[in-house]
Structure formats: structure tokens, C-alpha cells
Amino acid sequence: MSAPDLDANVMGQLFAAGAESHVTILLGAGASIPVGLPSWDEFAARLLVTSGAVTSRKTADVLVKSKEQEPSIVVEAAHAAAKDRWHEALQRALYEGDAPLKPSSVHLAAAGHFRATSTTRTTLLTLNYDVLLELALVGAGASSVEVKVGRDEPHESQPGEGNDATVHHLHGVITSDFALDPIVGYSDYAELVDARSPWQREILESALENGTLLLVGTSYRDPDIRHWLHVILRDKQPKHPAVVLIVRQAFGLSKEEFALARSALVGVWESIGLRAVPVDDFADTAQILRELRHVRDPGYAAPHDRARTVWDAHATEFDVLQAAHSNQLAGDALGLERVFGSALTSGTLWLAHPDGGLCRWASQDRIYTSAPHLRHIPSGYDSAWVAGQALGTEEVLVKGRPGGPDPTRQWQSVLAVPIFVSDGLHPSFGCGVVTFGLPDKASQYRAAQDEWAEAVDKVAIEWGKRLQDHAFSRSETKIDNHLGGAP
């Protein structure tokens, strides 16, 4: 699934959330994993090593992955070994490496929703230890952001004086500089669930009193959230719904496996009173957040319907556009050669198809003769095709050619650039991808990304405007490549 696959059925399940005067967004690990932070199992394994509980990563993996062992209990071994170095071990395990982290598309979309609706209509909660959501809010224009843990005053406000946004960290905060009330191991969760009136439960109750509670990127593994929501929904019977987005990517399942497990995964959440909406990619959840405040608009069209409009508008002028798009791809390849220091070949435009996935719409070195016979590929974060991955992750990707190096080919790696369009009424969404072949290893180009990123963004923006103008001639909306700032 990708943004163009979010149809009226999926968006209809979010109608209540869009209809409410207030929405509380609760972000889980799925918001942060795509940008390089560890999954829970990875975090637990790192903790075992950094704490000194075990001496090798292999042993840590055996402990964490053992069917007889609950990872939160394994963490207790790390805590015991670390003793007074516990917070240091947490910091090292969470932020392994020196690369600066940037907010994901989910963070940016949540921040964009908050900034568009104001504090009176949106509350932001997170189960994550990082402050990437705060960074996204600052990037979206917040003058300052409260990093809040508990009922008391916020631990930190950044930057400026005063604040116009608050992020409540239900499981504490861990940054590279400090750790504050982290809820990590089995005993932490046990004490929290057993507490008489924890502030975390109170804020969930308040959320459901005020409006819809939307869980994004969360799993069923958090015993406190699972327990409290079950009790609140059972005993309080709030008039507002709690909705959870179940993301296939979080489970690491293939599309076939997810289809088989879908009803069971939905049933687990619905058994404790939540409404469950299955989607494929973390990027799908970002698009849903962008769409949320529009689903009640008169004449609202789901991303799938807007993608169909783009496809139909181009398919009706297939012959005319073939030559124009082929020439444009050749021109793009020539223009990008300067910043890449290499000749780009096999330029291709892929368009989202109404039946799902992508079609190879145009190429720089050939002219296609019939739309029905275009090559069709699946999209999604785990697509076998780099173009499909770029649409499913909403990221510019550079990857080695499938199957490994081939000296008989001109290109050894692929540049894939997602294209975003808007109809001028609704948020921008990924509707296509342009790809180019590159002659050297992908790692070489990734290391030099700062040198070519701006030129590639310009190509994406120009293609977005080109597709948009053809499909939505009335639109004058500026197209950009800023995922969180989409209108």
C-alpha cells in the first residue's frame, strides 16, 4: 500500500476522528524506527551489551529472541548489571552512532496537523523516549515546545520564551544529554500498571472525554497502555472512539502473511474496545494524519480517487505525452549529470495506477505505444523495485541494482525520487516516482548526497507541478517536497 491506495473505505474509518472537535494523537515506535532508532528488540539487545550483562551481541540476540523470554524481563538483567550507570546505558543503546537524527514523515505529519488545528483541537502524546516530535514542531513553526513528563512543570522548553506546543512523554525521555523517568523494563511497567492513579492513565481518560484518541505506530506490547485502554473503554464507556492504525511494516510481514493475519490482528485490538484500521507502510500513517482534518470537507476525495484523476488525465492523452515526457527525462538526466559527476541513464517516470502499484509510464530512451501494456510493479516499503520502495517510504533512495553488480550493464545503482502532487484542495500525496540508473556503487552516491540533494528536489518539484497542472488545471497550489508541510 502507498498513499494512492488509501481509498474511501480506509479514510471512511477515520471519519469520526476528523469529525471530532478534538483529537489526541499518540505516537509509538513506528514514528521513530524509520529514521534509524532501534525497534524494541534491537534496543533490548543493545542494552544487554552496553550494560555489560552479556559480552557479545550474539548472546544478546539469543536472549531477546528466545521464545521462552519476554524482552522486558531481559532488560531487567541489563538494569541489574548497569547499576548506577543505567541512564548512561540507555543513552548509548538508544543513540548508537554519531549520525544526527531527523524527524520522520510521521513526526512531520503529526506536527503539521497540530500546527494547522491549534492546541485547542489537538493533543500530542508519545511513547517514545526521543524528542524528534519536538524537533518536527519547531520545524513546523512552533516558537517553543514543552518536553513534558508527568503532572508537574515541563522539564525543558526549546527554543525561545513561553511555548505554543506541548508533547507529553508517557514513558519518559532519553536524550544524548539526560534521561528522565524512563519506563523500560518489566518492573517499571509492573509498578506503573499497579499504581493507584498514574498521570498517564489520567491523560488517556481525558483524551477520550475530549475527542478521538488515535494511536499511530504503536504495538500491543505496551502492557500499561493495553491495560488502561481496556479498563477505560470498558468501565467509562466514553462517547468518543479510540482508533489504532495497524501497520504491516511494524510486524515485518509480507503482504501475503499480513492478509492471513489481518483479521487476528484487528481482533486483538477490537477485543479491548478499539477500532483497528490496517495499513501497510509507516508512510501510510503519515498521509492519514495529513488527510485527517480534511475528511469532513464537502466533496472530499481520498488519495486513491485523486490518484485516479491523475492517471485518467494522462491516459487520455497518452500518445501526446509520451514524447514530451521522454524528452523531459532525457533533459533531467543531462542536467543531473553535473551534480552527480556521472552520466545518468534509463530515466523513467512511474505513475501510480488506479488498481494499485506503479506503472512504467515513460522512459528517456524509448516511446511506449499503449497504456494497457505498460509494465506494472507493486509499491510499498518492501517492494522488490526501488521505485516501489520510494513511493512506499516517501524517501529519495539510492540503491544497488537488484541481483548485485552486472558489468554488462551501464548502471550499477538506482536513484529513485518520489513525486508529490496536490489538487489544490487536499494535502499533497505521493503519486509517482522518477528513477535513473547510475554507473557506480550506491554507497558512493549516498556519501555525497549533500552535493546533489537540492538538484534532485528541484526535479521532483518540477515533475509534481507538471503532473498536477495536467490533472488539476484549476489548481495553483505550490508543490514542494516537504512531507510535513503539505497543505
GROMACS .gro file of C-alpha atoms in nm:
model
  487
    1MET     CA    1   0.000   0.000   0.000
    2SER     CA    2   0.105   0.359  -0.066
    3ALA     CA    3  -0.072   0.693  -0.043
    4PRO     CA    4  -0.260   0.635  -0.373
    5ASP     CA    5  -0.404   0.315  -0.225
    6LEU     CA    6  -0.573   0.495   0.066
    7ASP     CA    7  -0.926   0.470  -0.065
    8ALA     CA    8  -1.266   0.587   0.059
    9ASN     CA    9  -1.306   0.271   0.268
   10VAL     CA   10  -0.985   0.332   0.465
   11MET     CA   11  -1.042   0.704   0.503
   12GLY     CA   12  -1.406   0.643   0.597
   13GLN     CA   13  -1.288   0.457   0.905
   14LEU     CA   14  -1.112   0.779   1.012
   15PHE     CA   15  -1.425   0.988   0.954
   16ALA     CA   16  -1.509   1.005   1.324
   17ALA     CA   17  -1.161   1.129   1.411
   18GLY     CA   18  -1.186   1.402   1.151
   19ALA     CA   19  -1.533   1.491   1.269
   20GLU     CA   20  -1.434   1.546   1.631
   21SER     CA   21  -1.365   1.889   1.772
   22HIS     CA   22  -1.056   1.746   1.941
   23VAL     CA   23  -0.809   1.468   1.850
   24THR     CA   24  -0.534   1.322   2.066
   25ILE     CA   25  -0.250   1.166   1.864
   26LEU     CA   26  -0.043   0.901   2.043
   27LEU     CA   27   0.280   0.817   1.862
   28GLY     CA   28   0.467   0.491   1.918
   29ALA     CA   29   0.793   0.343   1.795
   30GLY     CA   30   0.668   0.328   1.435
   31ALA     CA   31   0.724   0.703   1.411
   32SER     CA   32   1.093   0.678   1.501
   33ILE     CA   33   1.215   0.342   1.368
   34PRO     CA   34   1.220   0.459   1.001
   35VAL     CA   35   1.480   0.727   1.078
   36GLY     CA   36   1.726   0.491   1.244
   37LEU     CA   37   1.619   0.446   1.605
   38PRO     CA   38   1.603   0.084   1.723
   39SER     CA   39   1.299  -0.139   1.749
   40TRP     CA   40   1.219  -0.268   2.096
   41ASP     CA   41   1.402  -0.599   2.038
   42GLU     CA   42   1.706  -0.419   1.898
   43PHE     CA   43   1.704  -0.174   2.190
   44ALA     CA   44   1.688  -0.460   2.441
   45ALA     CA   45   1.977  -0.642   2.272
   46ARG     CA   46   2.190  -0.328   2.272
   47LEU     CA   47   2.113  -0.271   2.641
   48LEU     CA   48   2.237  -0.617   2.733
   49VAL     CA   49   2.570  -0.540   2.568
   50THR     CA   50   2.617  -0.175   2.675
   51SER     CA   51   2.528  -0.259   3.035
   52GLY     CA   52   2.778  -0.545   3.047
   53ALA     CA   53   2.508  -0.803   3.122
   54VAL     CA   54   2.647  -1.012   2.833
   55THR     CA   55   2.976  -0.989   2.649
   56SER     CA   56   2.864  -1.049   2.292
   57ARG     CA   57   2.587  -0.930   2.063
   58LYS     CA   58   2.524  -1.290   1.957
   59THR     CA   59   2.436  -1.385   2.314
   60ALA     CA   60   2.214  -1.078   2.347
   61ASP     CA   61   2.022  -1.174   2.033
   62VAL     CA   62   1.970  -1.528   2.162
   63LEU     CA   63   1.824  -1.395   2.487
   64VAL     CA   64   1.598  -1.137   2.324
   65LYS     CA   65   1.468  -1.370   2.054
   66SER     CA   66   1.413  -1.670   2.280
   67LYS     CA   67   1.052  -1.783   2.268
   68GLU     CA   68   1.075  -1.852   2.640
   69GLN     CA   69   1.187  -1.500   2.727
   70GLU     CA   70   0.988  -1.176   2.740
   71PRO     CA   71   1.220  -0.890   2.622
   72SER     CA   72   1.106  -0.656   2.903
   73ILE     CA   73   1.229  -0.916   3.154
   74VAL     CA   74   1.559  -0.948   2.968
   75VAL     CA   75   1.600  -0.572   3.018
   76GLU     CA   76   1.594  -0.632   3.394
   77ALA     CA   77   1.923  -0.818   3.356
   78ALA     CA   78   2.071  -0.514   3.183
   79HIS     CA   79   1.942  -0.285   3.458
   80ALA     CA   80   2.094  -0.503   3.731
   81ALA     CA   81   2.428  -0.516   3.552
   82ALA     CA   82   2.442  -0.142   3.481
   83LYS     CA   83   2.355  -0.035   3.839
   84ASP     CA   84   2.430   0.338   3.869
   85ARG     CA   85   2.529   0.350   3.501
   86TRP     CA   86   2.172   0.268   3.392
   87HIS     CA   87   2.089   0.603   3.233
   88GLU     CA   88   2.421   0.605   3.051
   89ALA     CA   89   2.350   0.255   2.918
   90LEU     CA   90   2.005   0.367   2.799
   91GLN     CA   91   2.152   0.665   2.615
   92ARG     CA   92   2.422   0.457   2.445
   93ALA     CA   93   2.177   0.184   2.342
   94LEU     CA   94   1.921   0.426   2.201
   95TYR     CA   95   2.158   0.658   2.014
   96GLU     CA   96   2.424   0.420   1.888
   97GLY     CA   97   2.635   0.603   1.631
   98ASP     CA   98   2.703   0.971   1.566
   99ALA     CA   99   2.470   1.042   1.273
  100PRO     CA  100   2.221   1.321   1.356
  101LEU     CA  101   1.861   1.204   1.355
  102LYS     CA  102   1.586   1.388   1.171
  103PRO     CA  103   1.209   1.364   1.224
  104SER     CA  104   1.030   1.105   1.012
  105SER     CA  105   0.736   1.174   0.783
  106VAL     CA  106   0.508   1.060   1.068
  107HIS     CA  107   0.658   1.318   1.308
  108LEU     CA  108   0.629   1.587   1.043
  109ALA     CA  109   0.268   1.497   0.963
  110ALA     CA  110   0.169   1.497   1.332
  111ALA     CA  111   0.339   1.834   1.379
  112GLY     CA  112   0.169   1.967   1.067
  113HIS     CA  113  -0.171   1.856   1.194
  114PHE     CA  114  -0.106   2.020   1.531
  115ARG     CA  115   0.006   2.348   1.379
  116ALA     CA  116  -0.298   2.355   1.147
  117THR     CA  117  -0.552   2.287   1.422
  118SER     CA  118  -0.401   2.454   1.733
  119THR     CA  119  -0.372   2.340   2.095
  120THR     CA  120  -0.749   2.362   2.144
  121ARG     CA  121  -0.807   2.086   1.891
  122THR     CA  122  -0.504   1.858   1.914
  123THR     CA  123  -0.309   1.697   2.199
  124LEU     CA  124   0.021   1.520   2.132
  125LEU     CA  125   0.130   1.214   2.330
  126THR     CA  126   0.422   0.982   2.264
  127LEU     CA  127   0.554   0.654   2.399
  128ASN     CA  128   0.896   0.726   2.251
  129TYR     CA  129   1.196   0.841   2.450
  130ASP     CA  130   1.332   1.067   2.175
  131VAL     CA  131   1.240   1.432   2.111
  132LEU     CA  132   1.201   1.406   1.734
  133LEU     CA  133   0.837   1.515   1.754
  134GLU     CA  134   0.951   1.831   1.931
  135LEU     CA  135   1.203   1.895   1.653
  136ALA     CA  136   0.927   1.849   1.396
  137LEU     CA  137   0.708   2.102   1.578
  138VAL     CA  138   0.986   2.359   1.582
  139GLY     CA  139   1.043   2.294   1.212
  140ALA     CA  140   0.669   2.345   1.152
  141GLY     CA  141   0.684   2.690   1.312
  142ALA     CA  142   0.632   2.639   1.685
  143SER     CA  143   0.813   2.915   1.873
  144SER     CA  144   0.893   2.671   2.154
  145VAL     CA  145   0.790   2.325   2.269
  146GLU     CA  146   0.741   2.180   2.618
  147VAL     CA  147   0.901   1.841   2.674
  148LYS     CA  148   0.667   1.718   2.945
  149VAL     CA  149   0.685   1.413   3.171
  150GLY     CA  150   0.423   1.386   3.446
  151ARG     CA  151   0.182   1.633   3.600
  152ASP     CA  152   0.448   1.882   3.702
  153GLU     CA  153   0.611   2.160   3.510
  154PRO     CA  154   0.788   2.062   3.186
  155HIS     CA  155   1.148   1.952   3.210
  156GLU     CA  156   1.257   2.169   2.923
  157SER     CA  157   1.127   2.429   2.680
  158GLN     CA  158   1.301   2.482   2.348
  159PRO     CA  159   1.363   2.730   2.200
  160GLY     CA  160   1.257   3.083   2.293
  161GLU     CA  161   1.042   3.203   2.579
  162GLY     CA  162   0.697   3.067   2.656
  163ASN     CA  163   0.562   2.788   2.442
  164ASP     CA  164   0.286   2.714   2.197
  165ALA     CA  165   0.316   2.332   2.184
  166THR     CA  166   0.350   2.052   2.438
  167VAL     CA  167   0.450   1.688   2.392
  168HIS     CA  168   0.360   1.451   2.676
  169HIS     CA  169   0.608   1.160   2.708
  170LEU     CA  170   0.417   0.876   2.870
  171HIS     CA  171   0.725   0.655   2.905
  172GLY     CA  172   0.981   0.923   2.989
  173VAL     CA  173   1.254   1.095   2.792
  174ILE     CA  174   1.603   0.982   2.692
  175THR     CA  175   1.826   1.220   2.500
  176SER     CA  176   2.201   1.212   2.440
  177ASP     CA  177   2.233   1.451   2.738
  178PHE     CA  178   1.989   1.320   3.000
  179ALA     CA  179   1.731   1.056   3.091
  180LEU     CA  180   1.413   1.144   3.278
  181ASP     CA  181   1.174   0.887   3.430
  182PRO     CA  182   1.227   0.622   3.159
  183ILE     CA  183   0.981   0.330   3.165
  184VAL     CA  184   1.183   0.044   3.019
  185GLY     CA  185   1.192  -0.290   3.199
  186TYR     CA  186   0.934  -0.531   3.335
  187SER     CA  187   0.942  -0.385   3.687
  188ASP     CA  188   0.887  -0.031   3.551
  189TYR     CA  189   0.574  -0.142   3.368
  190ALA     CA  190   0.452  -0.354   3.660
  191GLU     CA  191   0.479  -0.064   3.903
  192LEU     CA  192   0.310   0.171   3.658
  193VAL     CA  193   0.014  -0.059   3.598
  194ASP     CA  194  -0.020  -0.121   3.972
  195ALA     CA  195  -0.012   0.249   4.062
  196ARG     CA  196  -0.336   0.389   4.207
  197SER     CA  197  -0.379   0.689   3.980
  198PRO     CA  198  -0.090   0.732   3.734
  199TRP     CA  199  -0.089   1.053   3.533
  200GLN     CA  200  -0.054   0.852   3.212
  201ARG     CA  201  -0.391   0.685   3.268
  202GLU     CA  202  -0.549   1.018   3.358
  203ILE     CA  203  -0.432   1.178   3.034
  204LEU     CA  204  -0.575   0.888   2.831
  205GLU     CA  205  -0.909   0.924   3.011
  206SER     CA  206  -0.906   1.297   2.943
  207ALA     CA  207  -0.825   1.236   2.578
  208LEU     CA  208  -1.130   1.014   2.532
  209GLU     CA  209  -1.351   1.261   2.718
  210ASN     CA  210  -1.247   1.538   2.478
  211GLY     CA  211  -1.248   1.354   2.145
  212THR     CA  212  -1.096   1.074   1.942
  213LEU     CA  213  -0.776   0.904   2.056
  214LEU     CA  214  -0.568   0.799   1.754
  215LEU     CA  215  -0.281   0.553   1.812
  216VAL     CA  216  -0.013   0.573   1.542
  217GLY     CA  217   0.287   0.340   1.522
  218THR     CA  218   0.207   0.166   1.849
  219SER     CA  219   0.212  -0.207   1.918
  220TYR     CA  220   0.024  -0.439   2.151
  221ARG     CA  221   0.341  -0.490   2.355
  222ASP     CA  222   0.297  -0.194   2.591
  223PRO     CA  223   0.116  -0.357   2.887
  224ASP     CA  224   0.025  -0.029   3.055
  225ILE     CA  225  -0.143   0.127   2.751
  226ARG     CA  226  -0.317  -0.200   2.668
  227HIS     CA  227  -0.446  -0.241   3.023
  228TRP     CA  228  -0.560   0.118   3.073
  229LEU     CA  229  -0.742   0.144   2.743
  230HIS     CA  230  -0.919  -0.184   2.811
  231VAL     CA  231  -1.036  -0.060   3.153
  232ILE     CA  232  -1.126   0.293   3.036
  233LEU     CA  233  -1.324   0.174   2.736
  234ARG     CA  234  -1.497  -0.096   2.937
  235ASP     CA  235  -1.580   0.099   3.254
  236LYS     CA  236  -1.603   0.461   3.140
  237GLN     CA  237  -1.764   0.386   2.804
  238PRO     CA  238  -1.656   0.720   2.657
  239LYS     CA  239  -1.864   0.855   2.371
  240HIS     CA  240  -1.551   0.915   2.163
  241PRO     CA  241  -1.364   0.631   1.990
  242ALA     CA  242  -1.009   0.506   2.029
  243VAL     CA  243  -0.865   0.418   1.687
  244VAL     CA  244  -0.540   0.232   1.618
  245LEU     CA  245  -0.357   0.211   1.287
  246ILE     CA  246  -0.213  -0.141   1.248
  247VAL     CA  247   0.095  -0.112   1.025
  248ARG     CA  248   0.221  -0.417   0.836
  249GLN     CA  249   0.572  -0.273   0.829
  250ALA     CA  250   0.587  -0.283   1.209
  251PHE     CA  251   0.536  -0.660   1.206
  252GLY     CA  252   0.782  -0.732   0.925
  253LEU     CA  253   0.519  -0.940   0.745
  254SER     CA  254   0.487  -0.988   0.371
  255LYS     CA  255   0.165  -0.876   0.207
  256GLU     CA  256   0.053  -1.238   0.187
  257GLU     CA  257   0.132  -1.304   0.554
  258PHE     CA  258  -0.038  -0.981   0.659
  259ALA     CA  259  -0.352  -1.075   0.465
  260LEU     CA  260  -0.367  -1.406   0.654
  261ALA     CA  261  -0.306  -1.244   0.993
  262ARG     CA  262  -0.516  -0.934   0.931
  263SER     CA  263  -0.837  -1.046   1.100
  264ALA     CA  264  -0.648  -1.176   1.403
  265LEU     CA  265  -0.450  -0.851   1.444
  266VAL     CA  266  -0.768  -0.646   1.414
  267GLY     CA  267  -0.947  -0.875   1.659
  268VAL     CA  268  -0.677  -0.833   1.924
  269TRP     CA  269  -0.734  -0.458   1.939
  270GLU     CA  270  -1.109  -0.471   1.896
  271SER     CA  271  -1.132  -0.718   2.186
  272ILE     CA  272  -1.034  -0.436   2.423
  273GLY     CA  273  -1.264  -0.183   2.261
  274LEU     CA  274  -1.056  -0.004   1.998
  275ARG     CA  275  -1.131   0.038   1.630
  276ALA     CA  276  -0.846  -0.104   1.420
  277VAL     CA  277  -0.750   0.019   1.072
  278PRO     CA  278  -0.488  -0.194   0.891
  279VAL     CA  279  -0.238  -0.022   0.659
  280ASP     CA  280   0.090  -0.133   0.504
  281ASP     CA  281   0.359   0.131   0.550
  282PHE     CA  282   0.457   0.384   0.816
  283ALA     CA  283   0.429   0.640   0.536
  284ASP     CA  284   0.060   0.549   0.504
  285THR     CA  285   0.009   0.666   0.861
  286ALA     CA  286   0.178   0.996   0.779
  287GLN     CA  287  -0.059   1.051   0.487
  288ILE     CA  288  -0.358   0.964   0.705
  289LEU     CA  289  -0.250   1.231   0.955
  290ARG     CA  290  -0.226   1.483   0.672
  291GLU     CA  291  -0.571   1.388   0.549
  292LEU     CA  292  -0.737   1.381   0.891
  293ARG     CA  293  -0.854   1.740   0.908
  294HIS     CA  294  -0.995   1.721   0.554
  295VAL     CA  295  -1.209   1.406   0.566
  296ARG     CA  296  -1.516   1.608   0.664
  297ASP     CA  297  -1.470   1.866   0.387
  298PRO     CA  298  -1.754   1.887   0.132
  299GLY     CA  299  -1.652   1.692  -0.175
  300TYR     CA  300  -1.357   1.527  -0.002
  301ALA     CA  301  -1.176   1.280  -0.230
  302ALA     CA  302  -0.950   1.011  -0.084
  303PRO     CA  303  -0.590   0.988  -0.213
  304HIS     CA  304  -0.688   0.688  -0.426
  305ASP     CA  305  -0.952   0.894  -0.605
  306ARG     CA  306  -0.712   1.182  -0.663
  307ALA     CA  307  -0.452   0.939  -0.799
  308ARG     CA  308  -0.713   0.801  -1.038
  309THR     CA  309  -0.778   1.154  -1.163
  310VAL     CA  310  -0.407   1.197  -1.233
  311TRP     CA  311  -0.389   0.864  -1.416
  312ASP     CA  312  -0.704   0.921  -1.622
  313ALA     CA  313  -0.596   1.271  -1.724
  314HIS     CA  314  -0.268   1.135  -1.856
  315ALA     CA  315  -0.406   0.816  -2.008
  316THR     CA  316  -0.648   1.011  -2.226
  317GLU     CA  317  -0.352   1.191  -2.388
  318PHE     CA  318  -0.111   0.900  -2.383
  319ASP     CA  319   0.038   0.946  -2.731
  320VAL     CA  320   0.096   1.319  -2.694
  321LEU     CA  321   0.254   1.293  -2.350
  322GLN     CA  322   0.484   1.002  -2.435
  323ALA     CA  323   0.722   1.210  -2.646
  324ALA     CA  324   0.706   1.510  -2.412
  325HIS     CA  325   0.782   1.306  -2.100
  326SER     CA  326   1.056   1.104  -2.269
  327ASN     CA  327   1.230   1.425  -2.378
  328GLN     CA  328   1.194   1.574  -2.031
  329LEU     CA  329   1.352   1.266  -1.868
  330ALA     CA  330   1.646   1.291  -2.108
  331GLY     CA  331   1.685   1.658  -2.018
  332ASP     CA  332   1.671   1.579  -1.645
  333ALA     CA  333   1.938   1.312  -1.684
  334LEU     CA  334   2.165   1.558  -1.861
  335GLY     CA  335   2.103   1.830  -1.601
  336LEU     CA  336   2.176   1.599  -1.307
  337GLU     CA  337   2.499   1.474  -1.461
  338ARG     CA  338   2.677   1.789  -1.342
  339VAL     CA  339   2.599   1.736  -0.971
  340PHE     CA  340   2.645   1.358  -0.973
  341GLY     CA  341   2.969   1.365  -1.169
  342SER     CA  342   2.838   1.068  -1.366
  343ALA     CA  343   2.616   1.007  -1.665
  344LEU     CA  344   2.257   0.917  -1.566
  345THR     CA  345   2.081   0.664  -1.787
  346SER     CA  346   1.748   0.483  -1.819
  347GLY     CA  347   1.544   0.776  -1.686
  348THR     CA  348   1.193   0.651  -1.613
  349LEU     CA  349   0.867   0.805  -1.493
  350TRP     CA  350   0.646   0.574  -1.290
  351LEU     CA  351   0.283   0.670  -1.224
  352ALA     CA  352   0.050   0.534  -0.956
  353HIS     CA  353  -0.211   0.308  -1.115
  354PRO     CA  354  -0.577   0.306  -1.004
  355ASP     CA  355  -0.555  -0.069  -0.946
  356GLY     CA  356  -0.258  -0.026  -0.712
  357GLY     CA  357   0.117  -0.015  -0.754
  358LEU     CA  358   0.308   0.176  -1.021
  359CYS     CA  359   0.322   0.166  -1.400
  360ARG     CA  360   0.633   0.244  -1.603
  361TRP     CA  361   0.477   0.538  -1.781
  362ALA     CA  362   0.764   0.691  -1.979
  363SER     CA  363   1.136   0.636  -2.045
  364GLN     CA  364   1.407   0.862  -2.181
  365ASP     CA  365   1.528   0.611  -2.439
  366ARG     CA  366   1.203   0.473  -2.580
  367ILE     CA  367   0.842   0.555  -2.663
  368TYR     CA  368   0.560   0.330  -2.544
  369THR     CA  369   0.263   0.272  -2.769
  370SER     CA  370  -0.019   0.158  -2.539
  371ALA     CA  371  -0.114   0.241  -2.181
  372PRO     CA  372  -0.273  -0.101  -2.105
  373HIS     CA  373   0.054  -0.277  -2.185
  374LEU     CA  374   0.281  -0.074  -1.958
  375ARG     CA  375   0.486  -0.265  -1.703
  376HIS     CA  376   0.315  -0.280  -1.363
  377ILE     CA  377   0.507  -0.319  -1.034
  378PRO     CA  378   0.399  -0.333  -0.667
  379SER     CA  379   0.465  -0.039  -0.439
  380GLY     CA  380   0.544  -0.038  -0.069
  381TYR     CA  381   0.840  -0.023   0.167
  382ASP     CA  382   0.933  -0.386   0.083
  383SER     CA  383   0.867  -0.378  -0.291
  384ALA     CA  384   1.127  -0.564  -0.497
  385TRP     CA  385   1.156  -0.249  -0.708
  386VAL     CA  386   1.336   0.063  -0.586
  387ALA     CA  387   1.065   0.280  -0.744
  388GLY     CA  388   0.802   0.096  -0.541
  389GLN     CA  389   1.005   0.142  -0.224
  390ALA     CA  390   1.044   0.516  -0.287
  391LEU     CA  391   0.667   0.560  -0.316
  392GLY     CA  392   0.606   0.340  -0.012
  393THR     CA  393   0.856   0.523   0.209
  394GLU     CA  394   0.824   0.876   0.064
  395GLU     CA  395   1.203   0.898   0.058
  396VAL     CA  396   1.467   0.965  -0.205
  397LEU     CA  397   1.655   0.635  -0.234
  398VAL     CA  398   1.984   0.527  -0.390
  399LYS     CA  399   2.025   0.150  -0.401
  400GLY     CA  400   2.234  -0.107  -0.581
  401ARG     CA  401   2.082  -0.282  -0.879
  402PRO     CA  402   1.870  -0.585  -0.788
  403GLY     CA  403   2.071  -0.904  -0.808
  404GLY     CA  404   2.404  -0.732  -0.750
  405PRO     CA  405   2.659  -0.571  -0.986
  406ASP     CA  406   2.638  -0.659  -1.355
  407PRO     CA  407   2.941  -0.549  -1.562
  408THR     CA  408   2.740  -0.584  -1.882
  409ARG     CA  409   2.505  -0.302  -1.776
  410GLN     CA  410   2.557   0.074  -1.797
  411TRP     CA  411   2.416   0.125  -1.449
  412GLN     CA  412   2.501  -0.039  -1.117
  413SER     CA  413   2.270   0.153  -0.883
  414VAL     CA  414   1.933   0.328  -0.897
  415LEU     CA  415   1.826   0.678  -0.791
  416ALA     CA  416   1.453   0.684  -0.709
  417VAL     CA  417   1.274   1.012  -0.635
  418PRO     CA  418   0.909   1.026  -0.519
  419ILE     CA  419   0.683   1.286  -0.679
  420PHE     CA  420   0.412   1.470  -0.486
  421VAL     CA  421   0.104   1.639  -0.630
  422SER     CA  422  -0.195   1.830  -0.494
  423ASP     CA  423  -0.535   1.908  -0.638
  424GLY     CA  424  -0.527   2.245  -0.465
  425LEU     CA  425  -0.793   2.139  -0.213
  426HIS     CA  426  -0.638   1.849  -0.028
  427PRO     CA  427  -0.289   1.758   0.101
  428SER     CA  428  -0.008   1.670  -0.136
  429PHE     CA  429   0.045   1.296  -0.180
  430GLY     CA  430   0.298   1.070  -0.349
  431CYS     CA  431   0.165   0.994  -0.695
  432GLY     CA  432   0.469   0.887  -0.890
  433VAL     CA  433   0.843   0.826  -0.895
  434VAL     CA  434   1.127   0.914  -1.131
  435THR     CA  435   1.424   0.679  -1.146
  436PHE     CA  436   1.766   0.699  -1.308
  437GLY     CA  437   2.046   0.449  -1.346
  438LEU     CA  438   2.388   0.542  -1.203
  439PRO     CA  439   2.719   0.381  -1.312
  440ASP     CA  440   2.885   0.331  -0.972
  441LYS     CA  441   2.806   0.180  -0.631
  442ALA     CA  442   2.514   0.324  -0.437
  443SER     CA  443   2.731   0.389  -0.131
  444GLN     CA  444   2.942   0.633  -0.331
  445TYR     CA  445   2.639   0.847  -0.418
  446ARG     CA  446   2.482   0.825  -0.073
  447ALA     CA  447   2.803   0.960   0.080
  448ALA     CA  448   2.777   1.267  -0.146
  449GLN     CA  449   2.403   1.327  -0.101
  450ASP     CA  450   2.450   1.682   0.027
  451GLU     CA  451   2.602   1.770  -0.310
  452TRP     CA  452   2.311   1.653  -0.522
  453ALA     CA  453   2.005   1.665  -0.293
  454GLU     CA  454   1.896   2.017  -0.391
  455ALA     CA  455   1.912   1.945  -0.764
  456VAL     CA  456   1.713   1.623  -0.719
  457ASP     CA  457   1.450   1.803  -0.510
  458LYS     CA  458   1.411   2.056  -0.790
  459VAL     CA  459   1.350   1.777  -1.042
  460ALA     CA  460   1.085   1.625  -0.811
  461ILE     CA  461   0.910   1.960  -0.764
  462GLU     CA  462   0.903   2.027  -1.137
  463TRP     CA  463   0.758   1.682  -1.211
  464GLY     CA  464   0.499   1.732  -0.938
  465LYS     CA  465   0.389   2.061  -1.090
  466ARG     CA  466   0.389   1.909  -1.439
  467LEU     CA  467   0.162   1.618  -1.338
  468GLN     CA  468  -0.056   1.840  -1.124
  469ASP     CA  469  -0.112   2.104  -1.388
  470HIS     CA  470  -0.218   1.840  -1.636
  471ALA     CA  471  -0.458   1.665  -1.398
  472PHE     CA  472  -0.586   1.961  -1.196
  473SER     CA  473  -0.567   2.263  -1.422
  474ARG     CA  474  -0.760   2.480  -1.176
  475SER     CA  475  -0.501   2.428  -0.902
  476GLU     CA  476  -0.247   2.696  -0.823
  477THR     CA  477  -0.111   2.521  -0.514
  478LYS     CA  478   0.265   2.536  -0.477
  479ILE     CA  479   0.416   2.188  -0.484
  480ASP     CA  480   0.714   2.121  -0.263
  481ASN     CA  481   0.896   1.818  -0.132
  482HIS     CA  482   0.843   1.896   0.236
  483LEU     CA  483   0.640   1.600   0.357
  484GLY     CA  484   0.524   1.752   0.683
  485GLY     CA  485   0.433   2.088   0.536
  486ALA     CA  486   0.187   1.962   0.278
  487PRO     CA  487  -0.130   2.175   0.276
   0.00000   0.00000   0.00000
